[in-house]
Short mmCIF file of C-alpha atoms in Angstrom, two decimals:
data_model
loop_
_atom_site.label_atom_id
_atom_site.label_comp_id
_atom_site.label_asym_id
_atom_site.label_seq_id
_atom_site.Cartn_x
_atom_site.Cartn_y
_atom_site.Cartn_z
CA GLN O 1326 -12.10 95.53 71.31
CA PRO O 1327 -14.06 92.91 69.43
CA SER O 1328 -13.02 94.11 65.98
CA ILE O 1329 -9.36 93.10 66.58
CA GLY O 1330 -9.93 90.41 69.29
CA ARG O 1331 -8.15 92.27 72.06
CA TYR O 1332 -9.04 92.63 75.66
CA VAL O 1333 -8.48 96.14 77.07
CA ALA O 1334 -8.74 98.02 80.39
CA ILE O 1335 -11.20 100.86 80.40
CA LYS O 1336 -10.96 103.58 83.11
CA VAL O 1337 -14.01 105.75 83.69
CA ILE O 1338 -14.98 108.38 86.26
CA HIS O 1339 -17.07 107.07 89.08
CA ARG O 1340 -20.64 108.39 89.14
CA ALA O 1341 -20.08 109.83 92.58
CA ILE O 1342 -17.55 112.41 91.22
CA ALA O 1343 -18.71 112.65 87.62
CA THR O 1344 -20.39 115.96 88.39
CA ASP O 1345 -17.24 117.39 89.99
CA ASP O 1346 -15.60 119.64 87.36
CA ARG O 1347 -12.26 119.36 89.08
CA ALA O 1348 -12.39 115.57 89.05
CA VAL O 1349 -13.36 115.52 85.40
CA GLU O 1350 -10.54 117.92 84.62
CA ARG O 1351 -8.03 115.71 86.45
CA PHE O 1352 -9.20 112.70 84.55
CA GLN O 1353 -8.91 114.51 81.17
CA ARG O 1354 -5.56 115.81 82.09
CA GLU O 1355 -4.31 112.41 83.00
CA ALA O 1356 -5.36 111.17 79.51
CA ARG O 1357 -3.50 114.02 77.85
CA LEU O 1358 -0.37 113.35 80.02
CA ILE O 1359 -0.04 109.64 79.39
CA ALA O 1360 -0.90 109.97 75.69
CA ARG O 1361 2.26 112.07 75.37
CA LEU O 1362 4.49 109.75 77.33
CA GLU O 1363 5.93 106.75 75.39
CA HIS O 1364 8.10 104.32 77.18
CA PRO O 1365 8.38 100.49 77.28
CA HIS O 1366 7.43 100.36 80.97
CA LEU O 1367 4.61 102.88 80.94
CA LEU O 1368 1.24 101.33 80.50
CA PRO O 1369 0.15 102.47 76.97
CA VAL O 1370 -3.13 104.27 76.13
CA TYR O 1371 -5.07 103.09 73.11
CA ASP O 1372 -7.97 105.59 73.04
CA TYR O 1373 -9.63 108.41 75.01
CA ASP O 1374 -12.91 110.31 74.84
CA GLY O 1375 -13.28 113.23 77.20
CA ALA O 1376 -16.68 114.25 75.77
CA HIS O 1377 -18.28 110.78 76.29
CA GLU O 1378 -20.70 110.31 79.25
CA PRO O 1379 -18.85 109.28 81.25
CA PRO O 1380 -15.35 110.14 79.91
CA TYR O 1381 -13.11 107.11 79.46
CA ILE O 1382 -9.56 106.05 78.84
CA VAL O 1383 -8.79 102.76 77.05
CA MET O 1384 -5.46 101.26 78.08
CA ARG O 1385 -3.52 98.05 77.64
CA TYR O 1386 -4.96 95.19 79.72
CA LEU O 1387 -2.43 93.07 81.65
CA GLU O 1388 -3.74 89.86 83.24
CA GLY O 1389 -0.81 89.45 85.58
CA GLY O 1390 -2.34 91.81 88.14
CA THR O 1391 -0.55 94.53 90.10
CA LEU O 1392 2.56 94.57 92.23
CA LYS O 1393 0.19 94.91 95.20
CA ASP O 1394 -1.17 91.46 94.44
CA VAL O 1395 2.44 90.18 94.66
CA VAL O 1396 3.54 91.93 97.82
CA ASP O 1397 0.34 91.01 99.60
CA LYS O 1398 1.64 87.42 99.49
CA GLY O 1399 4.87 88.31 101.26
CA ALA O 1400 8.39 89.60 100.69
CA LEU O 1401 9.97 89.27 97.27
CA PRO O 1402 13.43 87.81 96.69
CA VAL O 1403 15.98 90.61 96.24
CA VAL O 1404 16.63 89.54 92.61
CA ASP O 1405 12.91 90.05 91.73
CA ALA O 1406 12.81 93.43 93.55
CA SER O 1407 15.88 94.61 91.74
CA TYR O 1408 14.65 93.47 88.36
CA LEU O 1409 11.34 95.28 88.77
CA LEU O 1410 12.96 98.37 90.28
CA ARG O 1411 15.19 98.89 87.20
CA GLN O 1412 12.19 98.86 84.88
CA ILE O 1413 10.07 101.21 86.97
CA ALA O 1414 13.03 103.53 87.66
CA SER O 1415 13.69 103.75 83.91
CA ALA O 1416 10.03 104.70 83.22
CA LEU O 1417 10.00 107.18 86.06
CA ASP O 1418 13.17 108.91 84.99
CA TYR O 1419 11.71 109.19 81.47
CA ALA O 1420 8.56 110.95 82.89
CA HIS O 1421 10.79 113.17 85.00
CA ARG O 1422 12.79 114.17 81.92
CA GLN O 1423 9.45 115.21 80.30
CA GLY O 1424 8.70 117.39 83.34
CA VAL O 1425 6.14 115.03 84.85
CA ILE O 1426 6.10 114.15 88.54
CA HIS O 1427 3.90 111.17 89.29
CA ARG O 1428 3.25 111.79 92.97
CA ASP O 1429 1.54 108.43 93.70
CA ILE O 1430 4.15 105.69 93.22
CA LYS O 1431 2.89 102.56 94.99
CA PRO O 1432 2.42 98.79 94.22
CA SER O 1433 -1.22 99.14 93.10
CA ASN O 1434 -0.09 101.54 90.35
CA ILE O 1435 2.30 99.00 88.85
CA MET O 1436 0.97 96.34 86.62
CA ILE O 1437 2.71 93.04 85.96
CA ASP O 1438 2.70 91.08 82.72
CA TYR O 1439 2.94 87.32 82.18
CA ASP O 1440 6.71 87.37 82.27
CA GLY O 1441 7.00 89.45 85.40
CA ASN O 1442 7.74 92.81 83.81
CA GLY O 1443 6.49 95.98 85.40
CA PHE O 1444 4.47 98.86 83.88
CA LEU O 1445 3.86 102.16 85.72
CA MET O 1446 0.28 103.62 85.42
CA ASP O 1447 -2.20 106.07 86.94
CA PHE O 1448 -0.90 109.64 86.39
CA GLY O 1449 -4.22 110.96 87.85
CA ILE O 1450 -2.52 113.28 90.39
CA ALA O 1451 0.66 113.88 88.40
CA ARG O 1452 2.19 117.40 88.25
CA LEU O 1453 3.99 119.27 85.48
CA SER O 1454 7.18 120.45 87.12
CA SER O 1455 8.05 122.98 84.40
CA SER O 1456 4.85 124.98 84.81
CA GLY O 1457 3.89 124.00 88.36
CA GLU O 1458 0.52 122.93 86.94
CA GLY O 1459 -1.45 120.79 89.26
CA LEU O 1460 -5.02 120.18 90.34
CA THR O 1461 -4.50 120.54 94.08
CA GLN O 1462 -4.34 123.54 96.26
CA THR O 1463 -1.14 124.72 97.94
CA GLY O 1464 -1.07 123.43 101.56
CA PHE O 1465 -3.09 120.38 100.76
CA ALA O 1466 -1.40 117.00 100.85
CA VAL O 1467 -1.95 114.68 97.85
CA GLY O 1468 -0.91 111.11 97.41
CA THR O 1469 -1.14 107.85 99.39
CA PRO O 1470 -0.09 108.29 103.08
CA GLY O 1471 2.04 105.17 103.30
CA TYR O 1472 4.22 106.38 100.39
CA MET O 1473 4.30 110.07 100.78
CA ALA O 1474 7.62 111.99 101.16
CA PRO O 1475 7.81 114.35 104.18
CA GLU O 1476 7.47 117.43 101.98
CA GLN O 1477 4.47 115.93 100.26
CA GLY O 1478 2.77 115.07 103.56
CA MET O 1479 3.29 118.69 104.68
CA GLY O 1480 1.51 119.90 101.52
CA MET O 1481 4.50 121.93 100.39
CA ASP O 1482 4.27 123.54 96.91
CA SER O 1483 8.01 122.87 96.09
CA ILE O 1484 7.62 119.08 95.49
CA ASP O 1485 9.82 117.76 92.71
CA HIS O 1486 10.89 114.44 91.20
CA ARG O 1487 12.69 113.46 94.46
CA ALA O 1488 9.26 112.85 96.05
CA ASP O 1489 8.82 110.03 93.57
CA ILE O 1490 12.26 108.62 94.48
CA TYR O 1491 11.20 108.64 98.18
CA ALA O 1492 8.04 106.63 97.35
CA LEU O 1493 10.21 104.26 95.27
CA GLY O 1494 12.34 103.70 98.40
CA VAL O 1495 9.21 102.87 100.45
CA MET O 1496 8.16 100.45 97.76
CA VAL O 1497 11.51 98.67 97.73
CA TYR O 1498 11.47 98.46 101.52
CA GLN O 1499 7.99 96.84 101.28
CA MET O 1500 9.08 94.45 98.47
CA VAL O 1501 12.18 93.05 100.34
CA GLY O 1502 10.95 93.51 103.86
CA GLY O 1503 7.40 92.26 103.44
CA GLN O 1504 5.85 95.09 105.33
CA MET O 1505 5.64 98.93 105.31
CA PRO O 1506 8.37 101.01 106.98
CA TYR O 1507 5.76 102.92 109.09
CA SER O 1508 2.40 101.97 110.54
CA ALA O 1509 -0.08 103.85 112.66
CA GLU O 1510 -3.80 103.74 113.63
CA THR O 1511 -4.77 106.52 111.21
CA PRO O 1512 -3.48 107.74 107.79
CA LEU O 1513 -2.45 111.05 109.42
CA GLY O 1514 -0.41 109.11 111.97
CA VAL O 1515 1.48 107.43 109.08
CA VAL O 1516 2.09 110.82 107.47
CA MET O 1517 3.47 112.25 110.67
CA LYS O 1518 5.88 109.26 111.06
CA HIS O 1519 7.16 109.86 107.52
CA ILE O 1520 7.79 113.49 108.47
CA ASN O 1521 9.28 113.06 112.02
CA GLU O 1522 10.58 109.51 112.65
CA PRO O 1523 13.96 108.16 111.49
CA VAL O 1524 14.05 105.80 108.53
CA PRO O 1525 13.81 102.25 109.93
CA SER O 1526 16.38 99.66 108.91
CA VAL O 1527 14.90 96.98 106.72
CA ARG O 1528 17.57 94.59 108.17
CA ALA O 1529 15.59 94.82 111.43
CA VAL O 1530 12.87 92.98 109.53
CA ASN O 1531 15.23 90.69 107.61
CA PRO O 1532 18.80 90.47 108.91
CA GLN O 1533 19.83 88.46 105.82
CA LEU O 1534 19.57 91.48 103.59
CA PRO O 1535 22.79 93.17 102.62
CA GLU O 1536 23.88 96.38 104.36
CA LEU O 1537 24.41 98.06 101.02
CA LEU O 1538 20.71 97.49 100.16
CA ASP O 1539 19.69 98.90 103.51
CA ALA O 1540 21.82 101.92 103.04
CA ALA O 1541 20.36 102.45 99.47
CA ILE O 1542 16.77 102.46 100.86
CA MET O 1543 17.70 104.77 103.64
CA ARG O 1544 19.17 107.20 101.18
CA ALA O 1545 16.11 107.06 98.87
CA MET O 1546 13.95 107.78 101.93
CA ALA O 1547 16.05 110.59 103.30
CA LYS O 1548 13.96 113.29 105.04
CA LYS O 1549 15.52 116.07 103.02
CA PRO O 1550 15.12 115.90 99.20
CA GLU O 1551 18.71 117.00 98.60
CA ASP O 1552 20.01 113.92 100.55
CA ARG O 1553 18.21 111.48 98.27
CA PHE O 1554 19.43 110.02 94.90
CA ASP O 1555 19.39 112.41 92.03
CA THR O 1556 17.52 109.96 89.72
CA ALA O 1557 15.54 106.79 90.15
CA THR O 1558 18.08 104.95 88.09
CA ASP O 1559 20.88 105.94 90.45
CA PHE O 1560 18.79 104.25 93.18
CA ALA O 1561 18.27 101.21 91.06
CA ASP O 1562 21.96 100.95 90.27
CA GLU O 1563 22.84 100.95 93.99
CA VAL O 1564 20.25 98.19 94.67
CA THR O 1565 21.63 96.22 91.72
CA ARG O 1566 25.13 96.41 93.16
CA ALA O 1567 23.82 95.23 96.45
CA VAL O 1568 22.02 92.28 94.94
CA GLY O 1569 25.01 91.41 92.79
CA ARG O 1570 27.12 90.89 95.81
CA MET O 1571 24.45 88.75 97.43
CA THR O 1572 23.86 86.45 94.46
CA SER O 1573 25.44 85.82 91.03
CA SER O 1574 23.51 82.84 89.84
CA ASN O 1575 19.83 83.11 88.98
CA LEU O 1576 18.96 86.75 88.05
CA ARG O 1577 15.46 85.91 86.71
CA PRO O 1578 12.32 87.26 88.45
CA ASP O 1579 10.97 83.78 89.14
CA THR O 1580 8.67 84.74 91.95
CA LEU O 1581 7.15 87.63 89.98
CA ARG O 1582 6.57 85.40 87.04
CA ARG O 1583 5.07 82.62 89.11
CA ILE O 1584 2.58 84.90 90.84
CA ALA O 1585 1.69 86.75 87.60
CA ARG O 1586 1.04 83.43 85.83
CA GLU O 1587 -1.08 82.28 88.70
CA ASN O 1588 -3.13 85.39 88.30
CA VAL O 1589 -3.41 84.87 84.55
CA ASP O 1590 -4.58 81.32 84.98
CA ALA O 1591 -7.20 82.35 87.51
CA ILE O 1592 -8.53 85.03 85.18
CA HIS O 1593 -8.74 82.57 82.25
CA GLN O 1594 -10.57 80.06 84.49
CA ARG O 1595 -13.16 82.71 85.53
CA ARG O 1596 -13.52 83.82 81.92
CA SER O 1597 -14.08 80.28 80.71
CA ALA O 1598 -16.61 79.70 83.46
CA ASN O 1599 -18.58 82.80 82.36
CA GLN O 1600 -18.04 82.48 78.62
CA VAL O 1601 -21.74 82.18 77.76
CA GLN O 1602 -22.54 85.39 79.62
CA ILE O 1603 -19.61 87.11 78.02
CA ASP O 1604 -20.65 86.13 74.56
CA ALA O 1605 -24.20 87.33 75.24
CA THR O 1606 -22.93 90.63 76.49
CA MET O 1607 -20.72 91.16 73.45
CA ALA O 1608 -23.57 90.20 71.08
CA ALA O 1609 -25.83 92.76 72.81
CA PHE O 1610 -23.07 95.36 72.56
CA GLU O 1611 -22.56 94.75 68.88
CA ALA O 1612 -26.33 94.93 68.24
CA SER O 1613 -26.64 98.24 70.11
CA ARG O 1614 -23.71 99.69 68.20
CA ALA O 1615 -25.14 98.57 64.87
CA SER O 1616 -28.53 100.08 65.79
CA ALA O 1617 -26.95 103.38 66.79
CA THR O 1618 -25.10 103.53 63.49
CA ARG O 1619 -28.24 102.89 61.47
CA ALA O 1620 -30.20 105.54 63.47
CA LYS O 1621 -27.57 108.21 62.93
CA PRO O 1622 -29.01 110.86 60.53
CA THR O 1623 -27.07 111.73 57.44
CA ALA O 1624 -26.67 115.39 56.65
CA PRO O 1625 -27.84 116.47 53.20
CA VAL O 1626 -25.09 117.23 50.74
CA ASP O 1627 -24.90 120.63 49.05
CA PRO O 1628 -23.79 119.95 45.46
CA ASN O 1629 -22.39 123.48 45.21
CA SER O 1630 -19.85 122.99 48.08
CA ALA O 1631 -19.49 119.22 48.39
CA THR O 1632 -16.29 117.40 47.62
CA MET O 1633 -16.03 114.88 44.81
CA THR O 1634 -16.04 112.05 47.40
CA GLU O 1635 -19.24 113.34 49.02
CA LEU O 1636 -20.94 113.46 45.55
CA GLY O 1637 -20.01 109.80 44.89
CA ALA O 1638 -17.31 110.55 42.35
CA VAL O 1639 -13.81 109.00 42.61
CA PRO O 1640 -11.01 111.59 42.11
CA PRO O 1641 -8.40 110.66 39.51
CA ALA O 1642 -5.08 109.24 40.59
CA PRO O 1643 -2.23 111.71 40.78
CA GLY O 1644 -0.74 112.36 37.34
CA SER O 1645 -3.64 110.85 35.44
CA THR O 1646 -5.96 112.64 33.02
CA PRO O 1647 -9.67 112.76 33.93
CA SER O 1648 -12.00 111.07 31.58
CA PRO O 1649 -14.24 113.39 29.56
CA THR O 1650 -17.93 113.49 30.62
#
């Protein structure tokens, strides 16, 4: 946004699905959903235009990258995982209290800022639990296979907030274990393992992890929704207790901050190297916008129905006496 000197992220519909009415409806619905949700750890929306070609959403731009960028480098210290979990769990519980089920919790949908704080985003396939409103047909699975709860993978219509808690459990397993709990040759194979196979112990990957943390992840990933935590914060509290018994010194997310700052530095370097091209692009954008403004026709004013402002008059201040003409 050149007028206020702020970089933003703009989400648009890909041309390949821009003619799909259902995809456009989902996109517009996402904008309406996140516009009504306000929480410190939900990525805020600045603007939205569903009538534009293509429709777009303007959101806060975070240069620290996503949690996926972080976990792709390896397992996180338990302190970092607990720190991030508490923030995302708080945002998720807030959304659940508003009747919104995310249905696609995963590292690539969590942005990281310069200080290692997390922000949940992408409500494109969210569902309103109060009305059952969704944009998918009953019997069709929706979500990301590696993070889908068993009932989600089976395409059940009775999915509630506990499917998000399951995905949060998968994500914590990945953060502290450095790998996914299930793997297979195909996405369907992964879904079937989530449905049928026992929850693997993260201590099998890293025996140094506390048993209480392992037990918390297993409960979050329980096959039956009723066996999981009632809220995401309940899960985060249990993980915090496990981490507190393991360490009591440094509770800062140093690894998250280091990787986020490395990402920010890399972006700034690329931006600096391409500054001439960026300036030229912005100048062309400003010129085209000014041209469009000048070319916009002005509707004639009917003096019999126009307001004082439209006629060029300035209305008197409240309580003042108009000057005689």
